Every structure is written in C-alpha cells, then in structure tokens.
Short mmCIF file of C-alpha atoms and ligand atoms in Angstrom, two decimals:
data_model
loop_
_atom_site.label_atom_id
_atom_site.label_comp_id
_atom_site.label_asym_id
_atom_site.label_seq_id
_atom_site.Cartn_x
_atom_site.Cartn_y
_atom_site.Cartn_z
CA UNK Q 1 14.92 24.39 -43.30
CA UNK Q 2 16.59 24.43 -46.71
CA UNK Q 3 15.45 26.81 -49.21
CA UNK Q 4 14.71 25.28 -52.35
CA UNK Q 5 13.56 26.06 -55.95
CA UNK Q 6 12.06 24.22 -58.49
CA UNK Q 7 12.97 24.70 -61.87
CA UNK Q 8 12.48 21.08 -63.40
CA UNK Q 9 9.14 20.34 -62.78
CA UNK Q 10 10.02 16.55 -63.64
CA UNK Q 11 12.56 16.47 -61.30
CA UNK Q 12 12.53 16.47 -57.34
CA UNK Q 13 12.07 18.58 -54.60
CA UNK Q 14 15.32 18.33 -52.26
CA UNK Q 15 15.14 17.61 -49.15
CA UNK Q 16 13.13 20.06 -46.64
CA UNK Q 17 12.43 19.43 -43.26
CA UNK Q 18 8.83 18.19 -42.37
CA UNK Q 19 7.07 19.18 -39.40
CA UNK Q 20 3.89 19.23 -37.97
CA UNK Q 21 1.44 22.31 -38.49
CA UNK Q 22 1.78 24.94 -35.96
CA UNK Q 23 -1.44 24.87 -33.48
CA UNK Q 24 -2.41 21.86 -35.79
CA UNK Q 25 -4.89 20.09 -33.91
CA UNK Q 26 -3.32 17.00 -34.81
CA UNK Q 27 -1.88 15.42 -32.39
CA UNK Q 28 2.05 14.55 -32.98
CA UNK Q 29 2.70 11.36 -30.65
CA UNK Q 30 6.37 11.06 -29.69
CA UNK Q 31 8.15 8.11 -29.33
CA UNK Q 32 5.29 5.95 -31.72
CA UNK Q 33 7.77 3.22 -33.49
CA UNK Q 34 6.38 1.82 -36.87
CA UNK Q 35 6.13 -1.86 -38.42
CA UNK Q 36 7.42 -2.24 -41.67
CA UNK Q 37 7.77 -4.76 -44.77
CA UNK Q 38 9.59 -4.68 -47.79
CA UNK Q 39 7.68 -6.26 -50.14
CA UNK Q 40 8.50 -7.04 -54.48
CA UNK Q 41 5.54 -6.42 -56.13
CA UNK Q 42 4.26 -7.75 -59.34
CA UNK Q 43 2.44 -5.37 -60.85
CA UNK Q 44 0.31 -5.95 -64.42
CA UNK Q 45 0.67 -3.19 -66.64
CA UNK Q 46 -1.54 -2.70 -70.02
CA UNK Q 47 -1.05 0.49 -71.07
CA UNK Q 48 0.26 2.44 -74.75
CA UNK Q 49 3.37 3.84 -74.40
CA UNK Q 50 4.89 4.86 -77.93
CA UNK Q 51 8.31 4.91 -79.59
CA UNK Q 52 9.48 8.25 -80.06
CA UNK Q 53 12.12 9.92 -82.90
CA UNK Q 54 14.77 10.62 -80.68
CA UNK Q 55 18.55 10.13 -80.86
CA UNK Q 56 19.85 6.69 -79.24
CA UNK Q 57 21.31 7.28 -75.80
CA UNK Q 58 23.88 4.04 -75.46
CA UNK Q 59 27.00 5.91 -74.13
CA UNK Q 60 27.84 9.99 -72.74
CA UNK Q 61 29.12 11.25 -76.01
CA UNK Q 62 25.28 10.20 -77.40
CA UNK Q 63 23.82 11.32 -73.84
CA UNK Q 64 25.21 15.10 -74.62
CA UNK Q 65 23.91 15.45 -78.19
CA UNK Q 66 20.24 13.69 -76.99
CA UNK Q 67 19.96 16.77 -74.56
CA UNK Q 68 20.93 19.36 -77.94
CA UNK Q 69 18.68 17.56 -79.80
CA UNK Q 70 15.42 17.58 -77.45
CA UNK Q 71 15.91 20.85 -76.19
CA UNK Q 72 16.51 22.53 -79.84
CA UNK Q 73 12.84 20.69 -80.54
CA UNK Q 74 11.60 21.08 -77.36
CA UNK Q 75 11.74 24.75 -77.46
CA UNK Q 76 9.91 24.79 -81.37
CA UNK Q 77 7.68 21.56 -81.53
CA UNK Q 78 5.16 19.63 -79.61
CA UNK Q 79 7.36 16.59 -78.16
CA UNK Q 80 4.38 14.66 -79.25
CA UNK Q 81 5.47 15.57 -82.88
CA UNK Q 82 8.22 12.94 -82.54
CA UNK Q 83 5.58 10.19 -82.20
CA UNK Q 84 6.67 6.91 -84.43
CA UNK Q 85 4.56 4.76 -83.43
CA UNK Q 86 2.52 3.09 -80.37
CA UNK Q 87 3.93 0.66 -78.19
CA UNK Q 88 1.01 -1.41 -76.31
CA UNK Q 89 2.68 -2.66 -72.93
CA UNK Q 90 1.32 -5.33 -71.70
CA UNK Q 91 3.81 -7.08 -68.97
CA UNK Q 92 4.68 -7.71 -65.34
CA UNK Q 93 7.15 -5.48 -63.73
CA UNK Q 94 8.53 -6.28 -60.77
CA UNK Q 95 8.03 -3.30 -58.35
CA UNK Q 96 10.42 -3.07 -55.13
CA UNK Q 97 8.13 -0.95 -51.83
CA UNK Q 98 7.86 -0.56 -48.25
CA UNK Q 99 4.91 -0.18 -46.18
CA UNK Q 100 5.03 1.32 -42.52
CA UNK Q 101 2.26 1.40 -40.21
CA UNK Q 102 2.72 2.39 -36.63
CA UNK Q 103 3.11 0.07 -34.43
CA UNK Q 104 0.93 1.23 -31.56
CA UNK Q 105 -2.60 1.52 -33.27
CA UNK Q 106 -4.54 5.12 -33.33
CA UNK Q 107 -7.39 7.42 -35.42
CA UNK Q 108 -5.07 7.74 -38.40
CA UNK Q 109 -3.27 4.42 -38.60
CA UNK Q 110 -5.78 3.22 -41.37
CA UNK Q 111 -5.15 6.23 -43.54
CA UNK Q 112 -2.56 5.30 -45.97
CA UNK Q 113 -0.69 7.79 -47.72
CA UNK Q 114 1.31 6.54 -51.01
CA UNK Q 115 4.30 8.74 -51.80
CA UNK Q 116 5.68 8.99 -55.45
CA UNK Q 117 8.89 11.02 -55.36
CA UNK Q 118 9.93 12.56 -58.60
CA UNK Q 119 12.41 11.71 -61.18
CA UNK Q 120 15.88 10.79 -60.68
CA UNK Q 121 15.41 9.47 -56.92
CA UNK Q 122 13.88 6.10 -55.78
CA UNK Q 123 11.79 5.89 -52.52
CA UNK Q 124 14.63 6.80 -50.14
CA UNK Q 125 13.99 10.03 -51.22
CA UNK Q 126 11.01 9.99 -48.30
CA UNK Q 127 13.39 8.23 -46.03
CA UNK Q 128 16.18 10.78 -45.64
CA UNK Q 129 18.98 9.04 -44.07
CA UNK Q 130 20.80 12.03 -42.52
CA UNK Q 131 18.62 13.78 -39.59
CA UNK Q 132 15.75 11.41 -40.09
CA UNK Q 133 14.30 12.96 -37.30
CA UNK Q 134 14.21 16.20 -39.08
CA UNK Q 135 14.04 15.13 -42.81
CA UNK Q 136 12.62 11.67 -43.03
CA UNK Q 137 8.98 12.06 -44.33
CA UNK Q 138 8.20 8.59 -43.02
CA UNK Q 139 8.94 9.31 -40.14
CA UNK Q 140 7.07 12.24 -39.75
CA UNK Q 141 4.31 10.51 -41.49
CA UNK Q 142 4.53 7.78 -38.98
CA UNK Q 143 4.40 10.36 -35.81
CA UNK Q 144 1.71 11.76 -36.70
CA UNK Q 145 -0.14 8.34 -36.74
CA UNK Q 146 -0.32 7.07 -40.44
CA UNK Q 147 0.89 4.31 -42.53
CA UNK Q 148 2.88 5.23 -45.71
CA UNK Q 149 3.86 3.33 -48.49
CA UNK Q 150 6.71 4.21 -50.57
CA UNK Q 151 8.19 2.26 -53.84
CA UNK Q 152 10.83 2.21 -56.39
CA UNK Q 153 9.39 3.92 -59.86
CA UNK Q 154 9.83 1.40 -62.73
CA UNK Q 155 13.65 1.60 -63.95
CA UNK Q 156 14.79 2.71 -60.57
CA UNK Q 157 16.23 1.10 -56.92
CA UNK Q 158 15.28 -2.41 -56.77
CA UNK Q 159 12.50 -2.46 -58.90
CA UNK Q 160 12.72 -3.80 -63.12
CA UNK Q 161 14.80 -1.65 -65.45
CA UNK Q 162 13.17 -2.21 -68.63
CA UNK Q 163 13.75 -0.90 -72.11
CA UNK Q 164 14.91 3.19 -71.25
CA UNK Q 165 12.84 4.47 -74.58
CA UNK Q 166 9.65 2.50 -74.76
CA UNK Q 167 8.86 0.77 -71.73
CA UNK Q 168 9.71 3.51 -69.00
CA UNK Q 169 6.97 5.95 -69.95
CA UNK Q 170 4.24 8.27 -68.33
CA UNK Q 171 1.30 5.93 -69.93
CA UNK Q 172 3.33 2.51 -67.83
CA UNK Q 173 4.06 4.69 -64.95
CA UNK Q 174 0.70 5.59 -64.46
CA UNK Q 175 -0.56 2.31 -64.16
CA UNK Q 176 1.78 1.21 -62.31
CA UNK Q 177 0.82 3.33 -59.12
CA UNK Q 178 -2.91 2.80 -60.32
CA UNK Q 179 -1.81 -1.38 -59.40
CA UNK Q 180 0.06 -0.83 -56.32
CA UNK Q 181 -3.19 1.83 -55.16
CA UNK Q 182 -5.56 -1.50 -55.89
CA UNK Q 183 -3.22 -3.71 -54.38
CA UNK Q 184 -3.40 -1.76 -51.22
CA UNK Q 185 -7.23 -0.78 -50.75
CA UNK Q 186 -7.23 -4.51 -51.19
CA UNK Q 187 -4.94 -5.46 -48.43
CA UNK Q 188 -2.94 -7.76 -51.11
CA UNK Q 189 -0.09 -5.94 -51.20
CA UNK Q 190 2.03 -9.17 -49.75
CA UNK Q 191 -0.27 -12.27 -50.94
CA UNK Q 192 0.96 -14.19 -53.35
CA UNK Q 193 2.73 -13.32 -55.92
CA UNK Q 194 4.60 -10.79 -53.94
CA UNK Q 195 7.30 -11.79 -52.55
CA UNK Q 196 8.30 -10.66 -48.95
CA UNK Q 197 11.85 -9.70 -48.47
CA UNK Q 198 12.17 -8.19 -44.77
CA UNK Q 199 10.14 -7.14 -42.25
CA UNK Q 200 6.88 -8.13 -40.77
CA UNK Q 201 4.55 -10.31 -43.41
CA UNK Q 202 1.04 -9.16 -41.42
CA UNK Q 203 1.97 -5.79 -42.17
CA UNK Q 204 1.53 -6.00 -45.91
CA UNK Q 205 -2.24 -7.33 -44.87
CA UNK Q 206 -3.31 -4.55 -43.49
CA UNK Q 207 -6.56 -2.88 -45.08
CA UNK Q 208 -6.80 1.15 -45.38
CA UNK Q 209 -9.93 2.88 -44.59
CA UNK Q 210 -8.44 5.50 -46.90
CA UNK Q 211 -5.65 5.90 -49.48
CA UNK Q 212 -4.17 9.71 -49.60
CA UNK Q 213 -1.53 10.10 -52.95
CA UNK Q 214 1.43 12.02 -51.89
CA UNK Q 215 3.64 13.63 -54.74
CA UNK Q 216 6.57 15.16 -55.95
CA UNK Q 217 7.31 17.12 -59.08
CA UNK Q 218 6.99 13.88 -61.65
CA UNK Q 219 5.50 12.26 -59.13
CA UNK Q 220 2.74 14.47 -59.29
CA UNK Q 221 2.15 13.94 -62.90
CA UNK Q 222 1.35 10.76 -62.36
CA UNK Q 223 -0.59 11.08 -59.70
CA UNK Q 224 -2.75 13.87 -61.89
CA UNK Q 225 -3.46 11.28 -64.08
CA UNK Q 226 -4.43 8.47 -61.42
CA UNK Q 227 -6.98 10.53 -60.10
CA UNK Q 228 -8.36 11.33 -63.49
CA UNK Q 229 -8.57 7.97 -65.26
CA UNK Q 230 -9.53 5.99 -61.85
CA UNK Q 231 -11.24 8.77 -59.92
CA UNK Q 232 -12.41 6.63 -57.33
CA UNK Q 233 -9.32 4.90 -56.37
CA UNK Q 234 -8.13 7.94 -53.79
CA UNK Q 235 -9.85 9.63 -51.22
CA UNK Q 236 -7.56 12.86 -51.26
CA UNK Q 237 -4.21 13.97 -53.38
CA UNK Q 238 -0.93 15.85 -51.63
CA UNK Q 239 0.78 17.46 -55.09
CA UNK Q 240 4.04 19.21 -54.53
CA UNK Q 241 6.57 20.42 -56.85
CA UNK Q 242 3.71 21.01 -59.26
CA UNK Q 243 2.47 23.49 -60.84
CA UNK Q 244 -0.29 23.25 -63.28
CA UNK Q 245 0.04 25.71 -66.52
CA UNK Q 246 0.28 25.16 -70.49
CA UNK Q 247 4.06 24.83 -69.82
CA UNK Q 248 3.84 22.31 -67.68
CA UNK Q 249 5.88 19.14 -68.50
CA UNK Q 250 8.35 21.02 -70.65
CA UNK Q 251 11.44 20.53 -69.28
CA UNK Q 252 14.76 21.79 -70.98
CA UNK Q 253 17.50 19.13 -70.14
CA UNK Q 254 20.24 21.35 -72.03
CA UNK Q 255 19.79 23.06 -68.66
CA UNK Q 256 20.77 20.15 -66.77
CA UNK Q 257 23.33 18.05 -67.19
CA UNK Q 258 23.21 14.26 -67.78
CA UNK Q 259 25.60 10.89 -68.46
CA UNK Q 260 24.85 7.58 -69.67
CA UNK Q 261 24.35 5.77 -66.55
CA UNK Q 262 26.26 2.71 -66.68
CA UNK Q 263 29.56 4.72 -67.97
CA UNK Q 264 28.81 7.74 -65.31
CA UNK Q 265 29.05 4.71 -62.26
CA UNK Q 266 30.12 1.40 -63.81
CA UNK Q 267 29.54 0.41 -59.91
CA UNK Q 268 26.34 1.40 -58.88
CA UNK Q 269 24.53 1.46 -62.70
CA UNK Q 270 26.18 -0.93 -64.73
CA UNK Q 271 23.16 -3.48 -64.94
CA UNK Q 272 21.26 0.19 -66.51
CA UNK Q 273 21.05 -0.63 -70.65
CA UNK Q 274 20.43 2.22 -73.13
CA UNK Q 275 17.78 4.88 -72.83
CA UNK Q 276 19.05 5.54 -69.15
CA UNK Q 277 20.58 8.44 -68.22
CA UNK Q 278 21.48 10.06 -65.07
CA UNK Q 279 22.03 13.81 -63.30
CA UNK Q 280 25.92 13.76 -63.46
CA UNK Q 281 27.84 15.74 -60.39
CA UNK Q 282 26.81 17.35 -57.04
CA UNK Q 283 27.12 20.94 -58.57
CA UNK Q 284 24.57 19.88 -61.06
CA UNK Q 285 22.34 18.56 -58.54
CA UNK Q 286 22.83 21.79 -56.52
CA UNK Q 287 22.07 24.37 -59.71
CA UNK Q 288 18.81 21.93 -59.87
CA UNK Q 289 17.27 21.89 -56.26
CA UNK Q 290 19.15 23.86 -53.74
CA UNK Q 291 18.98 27.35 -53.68
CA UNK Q 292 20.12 29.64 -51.34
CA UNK Q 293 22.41 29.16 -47.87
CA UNK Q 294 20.46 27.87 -45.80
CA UNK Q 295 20.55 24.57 -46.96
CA UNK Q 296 23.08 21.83 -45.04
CA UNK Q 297 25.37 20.74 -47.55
CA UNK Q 298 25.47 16.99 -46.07
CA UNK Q 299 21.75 17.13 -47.76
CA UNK Q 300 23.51 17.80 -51.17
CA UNK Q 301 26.13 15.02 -50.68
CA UNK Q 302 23.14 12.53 -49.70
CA UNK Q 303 21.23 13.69 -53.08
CA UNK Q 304 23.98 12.97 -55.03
CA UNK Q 305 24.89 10.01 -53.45
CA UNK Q 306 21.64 8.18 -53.85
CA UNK Q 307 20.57 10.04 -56.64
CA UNK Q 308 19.11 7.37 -59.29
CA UNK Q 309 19.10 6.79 -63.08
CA UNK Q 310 16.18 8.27 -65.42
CA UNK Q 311 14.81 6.94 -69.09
CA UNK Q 312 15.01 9.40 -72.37
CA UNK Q 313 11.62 7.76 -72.61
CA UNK Q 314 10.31 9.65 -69.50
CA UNK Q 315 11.22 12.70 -71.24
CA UNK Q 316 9.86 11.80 -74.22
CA UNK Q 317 6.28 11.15 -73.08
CA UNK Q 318 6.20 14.09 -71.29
CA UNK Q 319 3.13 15.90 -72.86
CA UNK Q 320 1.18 12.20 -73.51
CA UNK Q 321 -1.12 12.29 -70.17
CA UNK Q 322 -2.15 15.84 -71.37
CA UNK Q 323 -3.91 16.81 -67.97
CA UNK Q 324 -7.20 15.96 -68.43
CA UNK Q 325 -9.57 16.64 -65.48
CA UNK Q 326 -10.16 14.40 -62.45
CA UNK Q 327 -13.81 14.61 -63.09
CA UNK Q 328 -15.08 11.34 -61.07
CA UNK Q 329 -12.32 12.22 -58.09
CA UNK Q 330 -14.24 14.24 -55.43
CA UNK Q 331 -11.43 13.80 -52.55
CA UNK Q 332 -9.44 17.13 -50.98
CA UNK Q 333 -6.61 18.00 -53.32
CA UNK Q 334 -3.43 20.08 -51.89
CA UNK Q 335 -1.30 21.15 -54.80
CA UNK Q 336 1.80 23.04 -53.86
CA UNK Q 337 4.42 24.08 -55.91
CA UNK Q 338 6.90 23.51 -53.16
CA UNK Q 339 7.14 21.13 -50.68
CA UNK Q 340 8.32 23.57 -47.89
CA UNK Q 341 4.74 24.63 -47.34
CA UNK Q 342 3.61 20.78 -46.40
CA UNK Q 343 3.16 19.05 -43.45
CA UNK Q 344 1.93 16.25 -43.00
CA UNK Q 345 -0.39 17.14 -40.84
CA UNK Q 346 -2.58 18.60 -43.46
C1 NAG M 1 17.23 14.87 -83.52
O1 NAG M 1 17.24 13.45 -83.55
C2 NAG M 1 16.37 12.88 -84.49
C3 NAG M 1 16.41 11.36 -84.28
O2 NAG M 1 17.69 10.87 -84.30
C4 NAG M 1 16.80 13.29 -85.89
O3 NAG M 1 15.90 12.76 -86.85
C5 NAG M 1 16.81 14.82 -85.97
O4 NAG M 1 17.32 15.23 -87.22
C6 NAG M 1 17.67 15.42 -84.86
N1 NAG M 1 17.50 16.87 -84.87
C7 NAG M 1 18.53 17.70 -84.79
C8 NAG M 1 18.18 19.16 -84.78
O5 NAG M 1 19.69 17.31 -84.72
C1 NAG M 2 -2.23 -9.41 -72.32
O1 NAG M 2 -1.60 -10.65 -72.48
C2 NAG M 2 -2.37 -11.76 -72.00
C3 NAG M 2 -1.60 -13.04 -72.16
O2 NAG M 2 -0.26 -12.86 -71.98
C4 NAG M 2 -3.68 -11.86 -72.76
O3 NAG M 2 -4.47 -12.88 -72.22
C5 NAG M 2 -4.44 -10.52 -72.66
O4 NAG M 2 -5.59 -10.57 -73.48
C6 NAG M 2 -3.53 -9.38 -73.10
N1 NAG M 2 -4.24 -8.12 -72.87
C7 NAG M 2 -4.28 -7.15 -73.77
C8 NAG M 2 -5.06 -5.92 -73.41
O5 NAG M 2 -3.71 -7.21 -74.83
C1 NAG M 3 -14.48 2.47 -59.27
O1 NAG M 3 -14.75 2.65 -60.65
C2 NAG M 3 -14.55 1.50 -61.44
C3 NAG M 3 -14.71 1.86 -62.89
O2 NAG M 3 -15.45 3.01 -63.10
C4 NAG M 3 -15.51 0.42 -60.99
O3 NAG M 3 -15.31 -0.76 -61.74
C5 NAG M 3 -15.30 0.13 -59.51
O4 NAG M 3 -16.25 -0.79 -59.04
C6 NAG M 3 -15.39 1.40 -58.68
N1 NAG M 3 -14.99 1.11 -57.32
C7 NAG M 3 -15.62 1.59 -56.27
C8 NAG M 3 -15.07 1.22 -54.94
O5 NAG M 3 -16.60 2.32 -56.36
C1 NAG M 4 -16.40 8.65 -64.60
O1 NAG M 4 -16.45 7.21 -64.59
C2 NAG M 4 -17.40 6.67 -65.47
C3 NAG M 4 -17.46 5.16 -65.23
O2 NAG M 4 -16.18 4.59 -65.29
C4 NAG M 4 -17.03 7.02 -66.91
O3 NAG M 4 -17.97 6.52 -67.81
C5 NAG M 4 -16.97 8.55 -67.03
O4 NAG M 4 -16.52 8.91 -68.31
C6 NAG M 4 -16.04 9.15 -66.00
N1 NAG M 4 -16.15 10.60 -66.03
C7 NAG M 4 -15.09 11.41 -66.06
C8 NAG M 4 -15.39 12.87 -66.09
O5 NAG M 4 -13.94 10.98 -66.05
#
C-alpha cells in the first residue's frame, strides 16, 4: 500500500490501494463485470463566482510570480480581500462522466456512489490504469456491488475549459456536482441533451435508490458544500483528504511548483487559455503526495502522466464556500483525512 501524506488539502490523494474491510460483512463478489457509459453532460450552472485581484497567468514566467504573489498574501490577508467584483455565471458547461453499474444485479447495485477527485486530476484518478485490480476504485467499487459515477471537473479531461480566473471557481464547481447529483436521482443522466459517446445507452437510465458522495481533498470541498446548500440531495458523504479546521483551504502554492499549461505540454494542453496552470515535473508531484518507500514508483509515473491542468481561479475562491453547516443533511458522513483508511466497504 503506498504511504501517502497530504499536505495540499486542494490537491489529491495519490494512489492507495482499496480493499475491502477486514471481517466486513460485506460481501466482495469476484469475478462481477460492470456496464458502463460515457456520457457528455450538459449541465446548467447559476451560481456567483467573482473576479479576483490577482496577477494574469498567460505564460510560465507570469505562472512563477502568480505563486510569489498569492502566497506572500496568502500568508497575511484573507484571499477574500482580493475580491473585485462578482461574476454571476449563468451557462451550460459541457461535463464529460462515466457511469458503471454491475452487470449482474445485487443488494447494492442501486446505491450510487459519485466520486469527485481533487484538483489537478480528472476522473481517471478513480480508474487507476496500472494494477486496476489493486488500485482502481471502480473497480473495487464495482466488486463490492455498487454503481459509481465518476466525471471530469469543469476545466479538466474532456469536459469545457472555460475562462481559468472567473468561470472555474468553487461557487460553479459546486453546482456543477449539485446538477450531475439531480441528473442522477433522476435517472436522466443520458436523455436528451446528453449526448452518449460509448458504452451501453440503458445504463445512463438507471434510477438510484441512494446517492453516496465520495471525495478527495478539493473534492471534498465541494462536496461540504453540496450537502449544506442541498441537504437533501445525498443520503451519506465519503470525505477523504479533508480535514476540517480554520486553516482549511489555505494552500501555499510557493510550496508547489506550477507552469502555464499550454507552454508546460504544447501537446497534451495547448487548447488550455490563461488562468490554467499545471503541477510541473514528477519530483514535484512526488514532494506533493508520495511519502515514504513503500510506494511503487510506476504509481508516480502514472500521476504525472495523467496529471491534469488547474485554474488560478480555483485558488482564488478558496475561502468563498466558507464551511457552513450541512444542517438539512441527516445521511452518515465518513471524513478521513487520508484515503488509506477507506474502503469501500464502509
Ligand atoms: C499581487 O498582484 C496584484 C494584482 O496584480 C497586485 O495588485 C499586487 O501589488 C501584487 N502584490 C505583490 C506583493 O506583488
Ligand atoms: C439565465 O439566463 C436565462 C436565459 O439565457 C434566463 O431566462 C434566466 O432568467 C437567467 N437566470 C438568472 C438567474 O439570471
Ligand atoms: C429537497 O429540497 C428542495 C429545496 O429545499 C425541495 O425543493 C425538494 O423538493 C426536496 N426534495 C426532496 C426529495 O425532498
Ligand atoms: C433547510 O432547508 C430549508 C428549505 O429549503 C431552508 O429554508 C433552511 O434554511 C435549511 N436549513 C439549513 C440549516 O440549511
């Protein structure tokens, strides 16, 4: 199992391995195969995002002094000091997901967990590609009899890149899952609009008797904030990489170090515009999220190799969902401030 620490609590969790519960009394059935469809989602979004006063971020000389800048303020005012103005959202981003459900029907199959991974990884980061067997959450998820739907976050994968410093926010993000949770209790995950683009089209109809929000690090920030402004939308929260104190959402970013996407892989981000930044070499990476020797350096390569642009604008809104209580959410919470003590058996 790979040891792991979590120092950026908007970042991710790398990868552990996910196993059942010892003496669990769930069952774990072997050889269950899963249905799947990958579906592009429109999703509505009205939400207030704001514009902030930070440096432009158009190129890596600007992407080094926006990282001295924040973290000099960071460290001596509230972020939220830097507000300019609001910026009401109120648009239709295209959002790229996958939904699995096992394909030999059982007690859990209608429980549907939704995963948000944190920042800087799109949904592969539940699908690990090396060792799924031992890594892949989905497939663990899928053994152990439920369905599971993962997505691209706005501005990463396949889903819309928008503008990097207003539109790729906490306040958007936040709705976002909020839509694709509806979508989902609704069984409308693949009508119309959406547009199927592989896989099985009954799959996307299927109706959960129960939606469980699964989280990482950032991931979990948002998911905070679903089950406090639509309580009743979830009937129980996983929250890892998370760990709820006034310093949470503070992240330095002088400790980490970052490139304008499109000039740090012309290849793989040049369709990314300004505002996105991302995590630039496998050592950085490493000093990030694996700690220790125990981890299999393959995992470190496969991080960095499908490791995903983020917005200054993310950053920026960091403090703006200001944790207010899930008081109409009366579900089971887990909150875990590592992932190494899930399974998903729990
Ligand atoms: C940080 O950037 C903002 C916006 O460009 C600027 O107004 C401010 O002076 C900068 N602060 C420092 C310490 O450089
Ligand atoms: C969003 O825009 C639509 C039309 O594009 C409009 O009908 C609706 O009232 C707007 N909603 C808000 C909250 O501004
Ligand atoms: C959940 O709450 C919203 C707003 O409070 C309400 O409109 C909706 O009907 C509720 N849904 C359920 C299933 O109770
Ligand atoms: C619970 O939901 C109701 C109806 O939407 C709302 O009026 C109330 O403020 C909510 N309470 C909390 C604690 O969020």
């Amino acid at each position: 199992m790979a040891k792991i620490a979590h120092l950026v609590p908007l970042g991710f969790l790398a990868f552990t391995s996910v196993v059942a519960a010892p003496g669990s009394a769930i069952e774990v059935r072997h050889g269950v195969g899963k249905d799947c469809v990958e579906l592009e989602v429109p999703v509505l979004v009205v939400a207030t995002d704001n514009e902030y006063n930070i440096p432009r971020v158009d190129n890596n000389i600007e992407a080094a002094d926006w990282s001295v800048n924040v973290t000099t303020w960071s460290l001596l005012v509230d972020p939220r000091a830097r507000i300019v103005r609001p910026v009401p959202i109120n648009a239709t981003f295209k959002i790229n997901a996958k939904l699995c459900v096992p394909n030999q029907r059982g007690p859990r199959s209608d429980i549907l967990q939704i995963a948000t991974q944190g920042n800087g990884f799109d949904k592969r980061y539940w699908d690990v590609e090396p060792s799924p067997e031992k890594y892949s959450y989905v497939e663990a998820a899928i053994r152990a009899g439920y369905s599971i739907l993962t997505y691209d976050k706005l501005g990463t994968g396949r889903s819309d890149k928008p503008d990097g410093y207003t539109h790729v926010q906490i306040p958007s993000e936040v709705e976002i899952l909020a839509g694709l949770t509806k979508l989902a209790r609704a069984g409308k995950l693949a009508s119309s609009p959406s547009r199927i683009l592989s896989g099985r089209s009954t799959v996307g109809d299927f109706i959960p008797r129960k939606v469980v929000q699964v989280s990482h690090a950032y991931g979990s920030i948002l998911v905070q904030s679903v089950l406090s402004k639509y309580g009743n939308l979830s009937d129980a929260a996983i929250l890892t990489g998370f760990y709820p104190s006034s310093k949470q959402g503070i992240v330095n970013v002088g400790y980490s170090d970052h490139e304008y996407a499109a000039e740090h892989d012309r290849n793989k981000f040049g369709d990314y515009g300004p505002g996105y930044i991302v995590l630039t070499t496998r050592t950085t990476q490493q000093r990030l999220f694996f700690h220790g020797e125990e981890f299999e350096p393959r995992l470190l390569d496969h991080a960095n190799w499908i490791k995903q642009p983020k917005t200054v604008g993310t950053f920026a809104s960091q403090l703006t969902n200001q944790f207010i209580p899930a008081g109409n959410f009366t579900g089971p919470v887990k909150v875990s401030f590592s992932m190494a003590f899930i399974s998903v058996s729990t």
